[in-house]
Structures are given as structure tokens and as C-alpha cells.
Amino acid sequence: MVHVREYVRADGTKVRAHSRWAAGARREMSVLAVIALVVVGFAGTTGSGSADGSGKQAPRSTVYPVKFADWDKPRPRPTPTVSYPIPWDRGH
């Protein structure tokens, strides 16, 4: 954005300070907006399924509670990397 300071025109009209877009910025923003609308428009049409029966299966319903393989199997405890105590108070 370009900041225009307060000034007086040749005919004596006083113009207050204001901001305006730089030259060409309005056109660039409109082109960007059109591209964004096209992307959003096409994103909605990239099918989530096909009506021609191309072999895609519908998602199965979820059975609750969800169980994972080895869910109830006890996990091994982590082993420490050293077998001696590390002195954390190293004030010299």
C-alpha cells in the first residue's frame, strides 16, 4: 500500500493523508481472486465417487469400541541407556 501524505492541490483544495493500492495491485489481486475461485470451484467437482460403478466401494461403518491388533498385549518397558546415576547438580 502506498501512503499519500496530506497536500494542497493547485486549485487550493486540501487533500487529507490516505493510503491507496500501488499501481497494478488491483488488477493483480483480481486475477488472484479469479484463480482462487476457479481452484475452489474445481475442488468441489473432483468426485468423491463415481456413478458409473467403476468398482469403488463405499466406506464401511465403524464398529465401536475400536480394537487394534495387540491392543491388550503388554508393551515392553524402556531400558535405561546407562546403568550409573548421572549427577545433575553440577554447580562449580
mmCIF file of N, CA and C in Angstrom:
data_model
loop_
_atom_site.group_PDB
_atom_site.id
_atom_site.type_symbol
_atom_site.label_atom_id
_atom_site.label_comp_id
_atom_site.label_asym_id
_atom_site.label_seq_id
_atom_site.Cartn_x
_atom_site.Cartn_y
_atom_site.Cartn_z
ATOM 1 N N MET A 1 0.844 -1.168 0.000
ATOM 2 C CA MET A 1 0.000 0.000 0.000
ATOM 3 C C MET A 1 0.892 1.234 0.000
ATOM 4 N N VAL A 2 0.446 2.215 -0.701
ATOM 5 C CA VAL A 2 1.176 3.468 -0.794
ATOM 6 C C VAL A 2 0.518 4.470 0.142
ATOM 7 N N HIS A 3 1.329 5.134 0.950
ATOM 8 C CA HIS A 3 0.796 6.135 1.872
ATOM 9 C C HIS A 3 0.991 7.515 1.250
ATOM 10 N N VAL A 4 -0.113 8.224 1.061
ATOM 11 C CA VAL A 4 -0.075 9.564 0.482
ATOM 12 C C VAL A 4 -0.230 10.565 1.616
ATOM 13 N N ARG A 5 0.732 11.472 1.719
ATOM 14 C CA ARG A 5 0.677 12.489 2.782
ATOM 15 C C ARG A 5 -0.304 13.590 2.415
ATOM 16 N N GLU A 6 -0.674 14.350 3.410
ATOM 17 C CA GLU A 6 -1.594 15.474 3.195
ATOM 18 C C GLU A 6 -0.925 16.504 2.293
ATOM 19 N N TYR A 7 -1.723 17.058 1.335
ATOM 20 C CA TYR A 7 -1.184 18.076 0.435
ATOM 21 C C TYR A 7 -2.302 19.001 -0.026
ATOM 22 N N VAL A 8 -1.927 20.082 -0.713
ATOM 23 C CA VAL A 8 -2.882 21.060 -1.235
ATOM 24 C C VAL A 8 -2.769 21.053 -2.749
ATOM 25 N N ARG A 9 -3.907 20.898 -3.431
ATOM 26 C CA ARG A 9 -3.922 20.884 -4.892
ATOM 27 C C ARG A 9 -3.699 22.301 -5.431
ATOM 28 N N ALA A 10 -3.477 22.380 -6.728
ATOM 29 C CA ALA A 10 -3.221 23.679 -7.367
ATOM 30 C C ALA A 10 -4.414 24.614 -7.252
ATOM 31 N N ASP A 11 -5.626 24.030 -7.183
ATOM 32 C CA ASP A 11 -6.815 24.881 -7.077
ATOM 33 C C ASP A 11 -7.140 25.248 -5.639
ATOM 34 N N GLY A 12 -6.273 24.861 -4.684
ATOM 35 C CA GLY A 12 -6.465 25.232 -3.293
ATOM 36 C C GLY A 12 -7.194 24.194 -2.455
ATOM 37 N N THR A 13 -7.591 23.052 -3.054
ATOM 38 C CA THR A 13 -8.293 22.004 -2.323
ATOM 39 C C THR A 13 -7.303 21.260 -1.437
ATOM 40 N N LYS A 14 -7.660 21.124 -0.170
ATOM 41 C CA LYS A 14 -6.802 20.422 0.774
ATOM 42 C C LYS A 14 -7.158 18.928 0.745
ATOM 43 N N VAL A 15 -6.154 18.073 0.553
ATOM 44 C CA VAL A 15 -6.359 16.622 0.494
ATOM 45 C C VAL A 15 -5.754 16.012 1.750
ATOM 46 N N ARG A 16 -6.577 15.225 2.466
ATOM 47 C CA ARG A 16 -6.096 14.574 3.696
ATOM 48 C C ARG A 16 -5.166 13.419 3.373
ATOM 49 N N ALA A 17 -4.362 13.022 4.343
ATOM 50 C CA ALA A 17 -3.475 11.874 4.176
ATOM 51 C C ALA A 17 -4.312 10.605 4.045
ATOM 52 N N HIS A 18 -3.875 9.723 3.171
ATOM 53 C CA HIS A 18 -4.615 8.477 2.951
ATOM 54 C C HIS A 18 -3.674 7.423 2.382
ATOM 55 N N SER A 19 -4.175 6.191 2.290
ATOM 56 C CA SER A 19 -3.420 5.092 1.696
ATOM 57 C C SER A 19 -4.155 4.617 0.462
ATOM 58 N N ARG A 20 -3.401 4.162 -0.507
ATOM 59 C CA ARG A 20 -4.016 3.593 -1.709
ATOM 60 C C ARG A 20 -3.153 2.439 -2.190
ATOM 61 N N TRP A 21 -3.738 1.597 -3.053
ATOM 62 C CA TRP A 21 -3.007 0.467 -3.582
ATOM 63 C C TRP A 21 -1.959 0.949 -4.568
ATOM 64 N N ALA A 22 -0.880 0.212 -4.678
ATOM 65 C CA ALA A 22 0.166 0.546 -5.640
ATOM 66 C C ALA A 22 -0.355 0.320 -7.052
ATOM 67 N N ALA A 23 0.325 0.913 -8.027
ATOM 68 C CA ALA A 23 -0.095 0.779 -9.423
ATOM 69 C C ALA A 23 -0.062 -0.685 -9.840
ATOM 70 N N GLY A 24 -1.152 -1.181 -10.405
ATOM 71 C CA GLY A 24 -1.240 -2.558 -10.874
ATOM 72 C C GLY A 24 -1.665 -3.560 -9.824
ATOM 73 N N ALA A 25 -1.702 -3.163 -8.559
ATOM 74 C CA ALA A 25 -2.027 -4.111 -7.498
ATOM 75 C C ALA A 25 -3.490 -4.539 -7.552
ATOM 76 N N ARG A 26 -4.368 -3.646 -7.958
ATOM 77 C CA ARG A 26 -5.791 -4.000 -8.021
ATOM 78 C C ARG A 26 -6.028 -5.077 -9.072
ATOM 79 N N ARG A 27 -5.376 -4.946 -10.232
ATOM 80 C CA ARG A 27 -5.529 -5.942 -11.282
ATOM 81 C C ARG A 27 -4.947 -7.287 -10.836
ATOM 82 N N GLU A 28 -3.770 -7.258 -10.213
ATOM 83 C CA GLU A 28 -3.159 -8.498 -9.745
ATOM 84 C C GLU A 28 -4.034 -9.188 -8.709
ATOM 85 N N MET A 29 -4.630 -8.415 -7.811
ATOM 86 C CA MET A 29 -5.494 -9.005 -6.788
ATOM 87 C C MET A 29 -6.746 -9.613 -7.412
ATOM 88 N N SER A 30 -7.288 -8.961 -8.434
ATOM 89 C CA SER A 30 -8.479 -9.525 -9.075
ATOM 90 C C SER A 30 -8.138 -10.807 -9.828
ATOM 91 N N VAL A 31 -6.963 -10.861 -10.459
ATOM 92 C CA VAL A 31 -6.550 -12.087 -11.140
ATOM 93 C C VAL A 31 -6.361 -13.208 -10.119
ATOM 94 N N LEU A 32 -5.744 -12.898 -8.998
ATOM 95 C CA LEU A 32 -5.553 -13.891 -7.942
ATOM 96 C C LEU A 32 -6.903 -14.379 -7.402
ATOM 97 N N ALA A 33 -7.853 -13.472 -7.236
ATOM 98 C CA ALA A 33 -9.173 -13.859 -6.734
ATOM 99 C C ALA A 33 -9.878 -14.786 -7.722
ATOM 100 N N VAL A 34 -9.767 -14.505 -9.011
ATOM 101 C CA VAL A 34 -10.402 -15.360 -10.023
ATOM 102 C C VAL A 34 -9.760 -16.745 -10.014
ATOM 103 N N ILE A 35 -8.440 -16.800 -9.910
ATOM 104 C CA ILE A 35 -7.757 -18.094 -9.857
ATOM 105 C C ILE A 35 -8.188 -18.875 -8.620
ATOM 106 N N ALA A 36 -8.293 -18.196 -7.481
ATOM 107 C CA ALA A 36 -8.725 -18.869 -6.253
ATOM 108 C C ALA A 36 -10.147 -19.407 -6.396
ATOM 109 N N LEU A 37 -11.028 -18.643 -7.016
ATOM 110 C CA LEU A 37 -12.404 -19.116 -7.214
ATOM 111 C C LEU A 37 -12.440 -20.327 -8.147
ATOM 112 N N VAL A 38 -11.611 -20.333 -9.170
ATOM 113 C CA VAL A 38 -11.564 -21.477 -10.086
ATOM 114 C C VAL A 38 -11.057 -22.712 -9.355
ATOM 115 N N VAL A 39 -10.022 -22.554 -8.532
ATOM 116 C CA VAL A 39 -9.492 -23.687 -7.780
ATOM 117 C C VAL A 39 -10.535 -24.227 -6.821
ATOM 118 N N VAL A 40 -11.229 -23.349 -6.110
ATOM 119 C CA VAL A 40 -12.269 -23.792 -5.186
ATOM 120 C C VAL A 40 -13.409 -24.451 -5.947
ATOM 121 N N GLY A 41 -13.749 -23.906 -7.107
ATOM 122 C CA GLY A 41 -14.820 -24.489 -7.913
ATOM 123 C C GLY A 41 -14.485 -25.892 -8.396
ATOM 124 N N PHE A 42 -13.260 -26.091 -8.858
ATOM 125 C CA PHE A 42 -12.864 -27.411 -9.334
ATOM 126 C C PHE A 42 -12.614 -28.381 -8.192
ATOM 127 N N ALA A 43 -12.248 -27.884 -7.032
ATOM 128 C CA ALA A 43 -12.020 -28.765 -5.891
ATOM 129 C C ALA A 43 -13.314 -29.453 -5.470
ATOM 130 N N GLY A 44 -14.435 -28.789 -5.641
ATOM 131 C CA GLY A 44 -15.716 -29.382 -5.282
ATOM 132 C C GLY A 44 -16.203 -30.402 -6.288
ATOM 133 N N THR A 45 -15.639 -30.375 -7.511
ATOM 134 C CA THR A 45 -16.124 -31.288 -8.546
ATOM 135 C C THR A 45 -15.232 -32.494 -8.743
ATOM 136 N N THR A 46 -14.109 -32.595 -8.037
ATOM 137 C CA THR A 46 -13.253 -33.774 -8.180
ATOM 138 C C THR A 46 -13.870 -34.901 -7.393
ATOM 139 N N GLY A 47 -14.714 -35.634 -8.017
ATOM 140 C CA GLY A 47 -15.606 -36.627 -7.460
ATOM 141 C C GLY A 47 -15.151 -37.383 -6.228
ATOM 142 N N SER A 48 -16.074 -37.579 -5.336
ATOM 143 C CA SER A 48 -15.822 -38.408 -4.167
ATOM 144 C C SER A 48 -16.319 -39.818 -4.432
ATOM 145 N N GLY A 49 -16.811 -40.046 -5.600
ATOM 146 C CA GLY A 49 -17.308 -41.346 -6.012
ATOM 147 C C GLY A 49 -17.779 -41.224 -7.442
ATOM 148 N N SER A 50 -17.992 -42.352 -8.078
ATOM 149 C CA SER A 50 -18.451 -42.277 -9.452
ATOM 150 C C SER A 50 -19.777 -42.994 -9.586
ATOM 151 N N ALA A 51 -20.618 -42.462 -10.450
ATOM 152 C CA ALA A 51 -21.938 -43.033 -10.656
ATOM 153 C C ALA A 51 -21.911 -44.151 -11.691
ATOM 154 N N ASP A 52 -20.766 -44.360 -12.361
ATOM 155 C CA ASP A 52 -20.710 -45.366 -13.406
ATOM 156 C C ASP A 52 -20.378 -46.755 -12.879
ATOM 157 N N GLY A 53 -20.230 -46.900 -11.572
ATOM 158 C CA GLY A 53 -19.960 -48.216 -10.988
ATOM 159 C C GLY A 53 -18.581 -48.717 -11.341
ATOM 160 N N SER A 54 -17.572 -47.920 -11.153
ATOM 161 C CA SER A 54 -16.208 -48.289 -11.557
ATOM 162 C C SER A 54 -15.516 -49.172 -10.523
ATOM 163 N N GLY A 55 -16.235 -49.737 -9.597
ATOM 164 C CA GLY A 55 -15.649 -50.678 -8.657
ATOM 165 C C GLY A 55 -15.252 -50.071 -7.333
ATOM 166 N N LYS A 56 -15.512 -48.817 -7.113
ATOM 167 C CA LYS A 56 -15.176 -48.216 -5.818
ATOM 168 C C LYS A 56 -16.184 -48.667 -4.779
ATOM 169 N N GLN A 57 -15.662 -49.025 -3.608
ATOM 170 C CA GLN A 57 -16.534 -49.490 -2.550
ATOM 171 C C GLN A 57 -16.895 -48.349 -1.617
ATOM 172 N N ALA A 58 -18.075 -48.426 -1.058
ATOM 173 C CA ALA A 58 -18.492 -47.450 -0.059
ATOM 174 C C ALA A 58 -17.782 -47.753 1.247
ATOM 175 N N PRO A 59 -17.476 -46.740 2.028
ATOM 176 C CA PRO A 59 -16.805 -46.996 3.303
ATOM 177 C C PRO A 59 -17.693 -47.805 4.240
ATOM 178 N N ARG A 60 -17.055 -48.676 5.035
ATOM 179 C CA ARG A 60 -17.805 -49.486 5.985
ATOM 180 C C ARG A 60 -18.111 -48.679 7.227
ATOM 181 N N SER A 61 -19.175 -49.023 7.904
ATOM 182 C CA SER A 61 -19.494 -48.325 9.142
ATOM 183 C C SER A 61 -18.548 -48.795 10.237
ATOM 184 N N THR A 62 -18.270 -47.911 11.168
ATOM 185 C CA THR A 62 -17.337 -48.206 12.245
ATOM 186 C C THR A 62 -18.043 -48.960 13.357
ATOM 187 N N VAL A 63 -17.380 -50.005 13.860
ATOM 188 C CA VAL A 63 -17.920 -50.785 14.964
ATOM 189 C C VAL A 63 -17.200 -50.338 16.229
ATOM 190 N N TYR A 64 -17.947 -49.888 17.196
ATOM 191 C CA TYR A 64 -17.362 -49.407 18.445
ATOM 192 C C TYR A 64 -17.489 -50.451 19.530
ATOM 193 N N PRO A 65 -16.597 -50.597 20.455
ATOM 194 C CA PRO A 65 -15.328 -49.888 20.591
ATOM 195 C C PRO A 65 -14.326 -50.381 19.560
ATOM 196 N N VAL A 66 -13.478 -49.485 19.104
ATOM 197 C CA VAL A 66 -12.467 -49.813 18.111
ATOM 198 C C VAL A 66 -11.360 -50.611 18.786
ATOM 199 N N LYS A 67 -10.974 -51.730 18.167
ATOM 200 C CA LYS A 67 -9.906 -52.586 18.697
ATOM 201 C C LYS A 67 -8.785 -52.639 17.666
ATOM 202 N N PHE A 68 -7.538 -52.535 18.134
ATOM 203 C CA PHE A 68 -6.377 -52.649 17.273
ATOM 204 C C PHE A 68 -5.653 -53.946 17.591
ATOM 205 N N ALA A 69 -4.871 -54.431 16.625
ATOM 206 C CA ALA A 69 -4.108 -55.653 16.833
ATOM 207 C C ALA A 69 -3.126 -55.435 17.980
ATOM 208 N N ASP A 70 -2.971 -56.425 18.842
ATOM 209 C CA ASP A 70 -2.072 -56.368 20.008
ATOM 210 C C ASP A 70 -2.420 -55.238 20.969
ATOM 211 N N TRP A 71 -3.679 -54.871 21.044
ATOM 212 C CA TRP A 71 -4.099 -53.771 21.915
ATOM 213 C C TRP A 71 -3.902 -54.131 23.393
ATOM 214 N N ASP A 72 -4.268 -55.363 23.754
ATOM 215 C CA ASP A 72 -4.198 -55.784 25.148
ATOM 216 C C ASP A 72 -2.839 -56.395 25.509
ATOM 217 N N LYS A 73 -1.955 -56.535 24.562
ATOM 218 C CA LYS A 73 -0.638 -57.121 24.803
ATOM 219 C C LYS A 73 0.223 -56.117 25.580
ATOM 220 N N PRO A 74 0.869 -56.569 26.687
ATOM 221 C CA PRO A 74 1.699 -55.625 27.447
ATOM 222 C C PRO A 74 2.915 -55.192 26.634
ATOM 223 N N ARG A 75 3.206 -53.910 26.708
ATOM 224 C CA ARG A 75 4.346 -53.371 25.980
ATOM 225 C C ARG A 75 5.609 -53.494 26.827
ATOM 226 N N PRO A 76 6.758 -53.706 26.193
ATOM 227 C CA PRO A 76 7.998 -53.810 26.965
ATOM 228 C C PRO A 76 8.372 -52.463 27.574
ATOM 229 N N ARG A 77 8.939 -52.520 28.779
ATOM 230 C CA ARG A 77 9.381 -51.307 29.460
ATOM 231 C C ARG A 77 10.642 -50.783 28.807
ATOM 232 N N PRO A 78 10.817 -49.494 28.704
ATOM 233 C CA PRO A 78 12.061 -48.975 28.131
ATOM 234 C C PRO A 78 13.218 -49.242 29.077
ATOM 235 N N THR A 79 14.355 -49.510 28.507
ATOM 236 C CA THR A 79 15.541 -49.771 29.324
ATOM 237 C C THR A 79 16.406 -48.515 29.348
ATOM 238 N N PRO A 80 16.996 -48.194 30.485
ATOM 239 C CA PRO A 80 17.851 -47.011 30.545
ATOM 240 C C PRO A 80 19.112 -47.227 29.708
ATOM 241 N N THR A 81 19.639 -46.137 29.170
ATOM 242 C CA THR A 81 20.824 -46.246 28.326
ATOM 243 C C THR A 81 22.095 -46.359 29.144
ATOM 244 N N VAL A 82 22.072 -45.929 30.406
ATOM 245 C CA VAL A 82 23.241 -46.054 31.277
ATOM 246 C C VAL A 82 22.821 -46.739 32.563
ATOM 247 N N SER A 83 23.785 -47.405 33.224
ATOM 248 C CA SER A 83 23.452 -48.108 34.455
ATOM 249 C C SER A 83 23.985 -47.394 35.698
ATOM 250 N N TYR A 84 24.520 -46.197 35.534
ATOM 251 C CA TYR A 84 25.050 -45.453 36.681
ATOM 252 C C TYR A 84 24.256 -44.154 36.847
ATOM 253 N N PRO A 85 24.206 -43.613 38.061
ATOM 254 C CA PRO A 85 23.452 -42.368 38.257
ATOM 255 C C PRO A 85 24.193 -41.173 37.645
ATOM 256 N N ILE A 86 23.432 -40.254 37.085
ATOM 257 C CA ILE A 86 24.004 -39.049 36.474
ATOM 258 C C ILE A 86 23.813 -37.906 37.458
ATOM 259 N N PRO A 87 24.886 -37.253 37.920
ATOM 260 C CA PRO A 87 24.750 -36.129 38.855
ATOM 261 C C PRO A 87 24.281 -34.871 38.118
ATOM 262 N N TRP A 88 23.064 -34.443 38.387
ATOM 263 C CA TRP A 88 22.521 -33.274 37.686
ATOM 264 C C TRP A 88 22.960 -31.976 38.347
ATOM 265 N N ASP A 89 23.281 -32.009 39.632
ATOM 266 C CA ASP A 89 23.716 -30.793 40.316
ATOM 267 C C ASP A 89 25.220 -30.634 40.107
ATOM 268 N N ARG A 90 25.592 -29.902 39.079
ATOM 269 C CA ARG A 90 26.996 -29.756 38.709
ATOM 270 C C ARG A 90 27.515 -28.340 39.011
ATOM 271 N N GLY A 91 26.999 -27.721 40.060
ATOM 272 C CA GLY A 91 27.436 -26.382 40.426
ATOM 273 C C GLY A 91 28.901 -26.367 40.835
ATOM 274 N N HIS A 92 29.662 -25.535 40.211
ATOM 275 C CA HIS A 92 31.105 -25.485 40.488
ATOM 276 C C HIS A 92 31.443 -24.288 41.329
#
